[in-house]
Amino acid sequence: MTRRSWRIANITGAVLIIASYTHEIISRFPQYEWLHSHWPFYVAESLDKIGGAAVCLLEVWLMYHAGLRGISRELGLSAPVLPAIAFALVASCPMLIGFAITRSLTPHIDIPPLLFLTVLSPLVEEIEFRGFGVRQLQHGTGWPFWVAVWPSALLFGRGHVEQGQSLREMAGLFFLTGAGGVIFAWLVYRWKNLWVAVALHICMNRWWELFSISRTAIGSWFPFTVQNLTMLLANLYHPISGTMKSDRRDINHMKNGYANCFPSHVGH
């Protein structure tokens, strides 16, 4: 591994940690606490979600000197959206059908918090942890997927443990969401499309909230089972391999950009 790769990895890791702890950082400001206490939770928490994503986008812009189109390409957001939506709807059928049969729809659904939990939050998490934390890291360093995926997976799991009420529940959340982070990253890696993970994450969260399954991502044995069936179904479908060629062009383009930011100096 070259010095440049380690430099990119260290910067990416530091920025990802900052993005992961955005809530803890801005909670120290009294203005944020006032906003949290006087407005619905999703108002203040939308700010820290957007702030975390903005930090990651800024880092890509500074390292790669790319415009919005270049940043989108590096994170996997320039890929087609409609195939990702179709894939997510089919893959999440076990959850939708299972919950529709066994549960009733949540009465009096409040739209703003639903949009926060099932659209904004999944979108930001996929940009931060899969687009930036895995795809960008792997392309910038040239590391294998199974090396690049673990930092973001561990941070993703850690970010959900606060939902637990006991040590056992916190450990379960850490391992469940961490493993989910690896699977989402694998889907992005195979499809070369961040929208696949975004759409699937949105669908899974949407069915979970529409049927009021559980306060956390664990739930009882049945929700856990259909969650795993959804992940299994998502991994059984193989995308068209033609996307590999365009992705190699993106990797080479990114490496050239990183080389300009971090030139290698051989001894004088």
Coordinates of C-alpha atoms in Angstrom, one line a residue:
M1 CA 0.0 0.0 0.0
T2 CA 1.4 3.4 -1.0
R3 CA 1.8 6.4 1.2
R4 CA -0.9 8.1 -0.9
S5 CA -3.4 5.4 -0.2
W6 CA -2.8 5.7 3.6
R7 CA -3.1 9.4 3.4
I8 CA -6.5 9.2 1.6
A9 CA -7.6 6.5 4.1
N10 CA -6.7 8.6 7.1
I11 CA -8.5 11.7 5.7
T12 CA -11.5 9.7 4.8
G13 CA -11.6 8.0 8.1
A14 CA -11.3 11.2 10.0
V15 CA -14.1 12.9 8.0
L16 CA -16.3 9.9 8.3
I17 CA -15.9 9.9 12.1
I18 CA -16.8 13.7 12.2
A19 CA -19.8 13.0 10.0
S20 CA -20.9 10.1 12.3
Y21 CA -20.6 12.3 15.4
T22 CA -22.2 15.4 13.9
H23 CA -25.2 15.1 16.3
E24 CA -22.9 14.9 19.4
I25 CA -20.9 17.9 18.1
I26 CA -23.7 20.3 17.4
S27 CA -25.6 19.2 20.5
R28 CA -23.0 21.2 22.5
F29 CA -24.5 24.4 21.0
P30 CA -27.4 25.9 23.0
Q31 CA -29.1 27.0 19.8
Y32 CA -29.4 23.4 18.7
E33 CA -30.7 22.3 22.1
W34 CA -33.3 25.1 21.9
L35 CA -34.4 24.0 18.5
H36 CA -34.7 20.4 19.7
S37 CA -36.8 21.4 22.7
H38 CA -39.1 23.9 20.9
W39 CA -39.6 22.2 17.5
P40 CA -40.4 18.6 16.4
F41 CA -37.4 16.3 16.6
Y42 CA -37.1 16.0 12.9
V43 CA -36.3 19.7 12.4
A44 CA -33.2 19.7 14.5
E45 CA -32.1 16.2 13.5
S46 CA -32.5 17.1 9.8
L47 CA -29.9 19.7 10.3
D48 CA -27.3 17.3 11.8
K49 CA -28.1 14.7 9.1
I50 CA -27.6 17.3 6.3
G51 CA -24.5 18.6 8.1
G52 CA -22.9 15.2 8.2
A53 CA -23.5 14.6 4.5
A54 CA -22.2 18.1 3.7
V55 CA -18.9 17.3 5.5
C56 CA -18.4 14.3 3.3
L57 CA -19.3 16.1 0.1
L58 CA -16.9 18.9 1.0
E59 CA -14.1 16.4 1.5
V60 CA -14.7 14.9 -1.9
W61 CA -14.7 18.3 -3.5
L62 CA -11.5 19.4 -1.8
M63 CA -9.6 16.1 -2.6
Y64 CA -10.8 15.7 -6.1
H65 CA -11.5 19.3 -7.2
A66 CA -14.8 18.1 -8.8
G67 CA -18.0 19.8 -9.5
L68 CA -21.4 18.5 -8.6
R69 CA -21.3 16.1 -11.6
G70 CA -17.9 14.7 -10.6
I71 CA -19.0 14.4 -6.9
S72 CA -22.1 12.5 -8.0
R73 CA -20.1 10.2 -10.1
E74 CA -17.6 9.4 -7.4
L75 CA -20.3 8.6 -4.8
G76 CA -22.4 6.5 -7.3
L77 CA -25.2 9.0 -7.6
S78 CA -24.8 9.6 -11.3
A79 CA -26.1 6.0 -12.0
P80 CA -29.7 5.4 -13.2
V81 CA -32.4 5.8 -10.5
L82 CA -35.4 4.0 -12.0
P83 CA -33.8 0.5 -12.2
A84 CA -32.7 1.0 -8.5
I85 CA -36.3 1.9 -7.5
A86 CA -37.7 -1.1 -9.4
F87 CA -35.1 -3.4 -7.8
A88 CA -35.9 -2.1 -4.3
L89 CA -39.6 -2.5 -4.6
V90 CA -39.2 -6.1 -5.7
A91 CA -36.5 -7.0 -3.1
S92 CA -38.5 -5.5 -0.2
C93 CA -41.7 -7.5 -1.1
P94 CA -41.1 -9.9 1.8
M95 CA -41.4 -7.1 4.3
L96 CA -44.3 -5.4 2.6
I97 CA -46.3 -8.5 2.1
G98 CA -45.4 -10.0 5.5
F99 CA -46.3 -6.8 7.4
A100 CA -49.5 -6.3 5.3
I101 CA -50.7 -9.8 6.3
T102 CA -49.8 -9.6 10.0
R103 CA -50.1 -5.9 10.9
S104 CA -52.4 -3.0 10.4
L105 CA -51.3 0.3 8.9
T106 CA -50.4 3.0 11.4
P107 CA -53.4 5.3 11.9
H108 CA -53.1 9.0 11.6
I109 CA -49.7 9.0 9.9
D110 CA -47.7 12.2 10.4
I111 CA -46.1 13.0 7.1
P112 CA -43.0 15.2 8.1
P113 CA -41.5 12.7 10.6
L114 CA -42.3 9.8 8.1
L115 CA -40.4 11.6 5.4
F116 CA -37.5 12.2 7.8
L117 CA -37.3 8.6 8.9
T118 CA -37.9 7.0 5.5
V119 CA -36.4 9.4 3.0
L120 CA -33.9 11.9 4.3
S121 CA -32.3 9.6 6.9
P122 CA -31.7 6.7 4.5
L123 CA -30.5 9.0 1.8
V124 CA -27.9 10.7 4.0
E125 CA -26.7 7.4 5.6
E126 CA -26.1 5.9 2.2
I127 CA -24.2 9.0 1.0
E128 CA -22.1 9.0 4.1
F129 CA -21.4 5.4 4.8
R130 CA -21.7 3.6 1.5
G131 CA -21.0 6.4 -1.1
F132 CA -18.3 8.2 0.8
G133 CA -17.2 5.6 3.4
V134 CA -16.8 2.6 1.1
R135 CA -17.0 3.5 -2.6
Q136 CA -14.9 6.7 -2.4
L137 CA -12.4 5.1 0.0
Q138 CA -12.0 2.0 -2.2
H139 CA -11.6 4.0 -5.4
G140 CA -9.2 6.4 -3.8
T141 CA -7.0 3.8 -2.2
G142 CA -7.4 0.9 -4.5
W143 CA -8.1 -1.4 -1.6
P144 CA -10.2 -4.5 -2.0
F145 CA -13.9 -4.2 -1.1
W146 CA -13.6 -6.5 1.9
V147 CA -10.9 -4.2 3.4
A148 CA -12.6 -0.9 2.6
V149 CA -16.0 -1.9 3.9
W150 CA -15.2 -2.4 7.6
P151 CA -14.6 1.2 8.9
S152 CA -17.9 2.4 7.7
A153 CA -19.8 -0.7 8.8
L154 CA -18.4 -0.4 12.3
L155 CA -19.3 3.3 12.5
F156 CA -22.8 2.6 11.0
G157 CA -23.4 -0.1 13.7
R158 CA -22.2 2.2 16.4
G159 CA -24.5 5.0 15.2
H160 CA -27.6 2.8 16.0
V161 CA -26.7 1.5 19.5
E162 CA -28.2 4.5 21.2
Q163 CA -31.6 3.2 20.3
G164 CA -31.1 0.2 22.7
Q165 CA -32.5 0.1 26.2
S166 CA -30.1 -2.5 27.5
L167 CA -26.6 -3.8 26.9
R168 CA -28.0 -6.9 25.1
E169 CA -30.2 -4.8 22.9
M170 CA -27.4 -2.4 22.1
A171 CA -25.1 -5.3 21.1
G172 CA -27.9 -6.7 18.9
L173 CA -28.4 -3.4 17.2
F174 CA -24.6 -3.0 16.6
F175 CA -24.2 -6.3 14.9
L176 CA -27.5 -6.2 13.0
T177 CA -27.0 -2.7 11.6
G178 CA -23.3 -3.2 11.1
A179 CA -24.0 -6.4 9.0
G180 CA -26.7 -4.5 7.2
G181 CA -24.1 -1.8 6.3
V182 CA -21.9 -4.5 4.8
I183 CA -24.7 -5.9 2.7
F184 CA -25.8 -2.4 1.5
A185 CA -22.2 -1.7 0.6
W186 CA -21.9 -5.0 -1.3
L187 CA -25.0 -4.1 -3.3
V188 CA -23.5 -0.7 -4.2
Y189 CA -20.2 -2.5 -5.2
R190 CA -22.0 -5.0 -7.4
W191 CA -24.4 -2.6 -9.0
K192 CA -22.0 0.4 -9.2
N193 CA -25.0 2.4 -8.2
L194 CA -25.6 4.1 -4.8
W195 CA -29.3 4.6 -5.7
V196 CA -29.8 0.8 -5.3
A197 CA -28.9 1.0 -1.6
V198 CA -30.7 4.3 -1.1
A199 CA -33.9 2.9 -2.7
L200 CA -33.8 -0.4 -0.7
H201 CA -33.0 1.4 2.5
I202 CA -36.0 3.8 1.9
C203 CA -38.4 0.9 1.1
M204 CA -37.3 -1.1 4.2
N205 CA -37.7 1.9 6.5
R206 CA -41.0 2.9 4.9
W207 CA -42.6 -0.5 5.4
W208 CA -41.2 -0.6 9.0
E209 CA -42.7 2.8 9.8
L210 CA -46.0 2.4 8.0
F211 CA -46.9 -0.6 10.0
S212 CA -45.3 0.6 13.3
I213 CA -43.2 -2.5 13.7
S214 CA -40.8 -1.5 16.5
R215 CA -39.0 1.4 18.1
T216 CA -35.7 -0.1 17.0
A217 CA -34.3 -2.0 14.0
I218 CA -34.6 -5.3 15.8
G219 CA -38.2 -6.1 16.4
S220 CA -39.6 -9.6 17.1
W221 CA -38.7 -12.8 15.3
F222 CA -41.1 -12.2 12.4
P223 CA -39.9 -8.7 11.4
F224 CA -36.3 -10.0 11.8
T225 CA -37.2 -13.0 9.4
V226 CA -38.7 -10.9 6.6
Q227 CA -35.8 -8.4 7.0
N228 CA -33.4 -11.2 6.3
L229 CA -35.5 -12.5 3.4
T230 CA -35.4 -9.0 1.9
M231 CA -31.6 -8.9 2.1
L232 CA -31.4 -12.5 0.7
L233 CA -33.6 -11.6 -2.2
A234 CA -31.6 -8.4 -2.9
N235 CA -28.4 -10.4 -3.1
L236 CA -29.8 -13.1 -5.3
Y237 CA -30.3 -10.7 -8.2
H238 CA -27.2 -10.0 -10.2
P239 CA -27.0 -6.7 -12.1
I240 CA -25.9 -6.5 -15.7
S241 CA -22.1 -6.7 -15.9
G242 CA -21.8 -4.0 -18.5
T243 CA -21.6 -1.4 -15.7
M244 CA -18.2 -2.7 -14.9
K245 CA -16.5 -0.9 -17.8
S246 CA -17.9 2.5 -16.9
D247 CA -17.0 2.0 -13.3
R248 CA -13.4 1.3 -14.3
R249 CA -13.3 4.6 -16.1
D250 CA -14.6 6.3 -12.9
I251 CA -11.9 4.6 -10.9
N252 CA -9.1 5.7 -13.2
H253 CA -10.5 9.2 -13.4
M254 CA -10.6 9.4 -9.6
K255 CA -7.1 8.1 -9.2
N256 CA -5.8 10.8 -11.5
G257 CA -7.6 13.4 -9.4
Y258 CA -6.2 12.0 -6.2
A259 CA -2.7 11.9 -7.8
N260 CA -3.0 15.6 -8.4
C261 CA -4.0 16.2 -4.8
F262 CA -1.4 13.9 -3.3
P263 CA 1.6 13.7 -5.7
S264 CA 4.2 11.0 -5.0
H265 CA 7.7 12.3 -4.4
V266 CA 10.5 10.0 -5.0
G267 CA 13.7 10.8 -3.2
H268 CA 15.7 13.8 -4.5

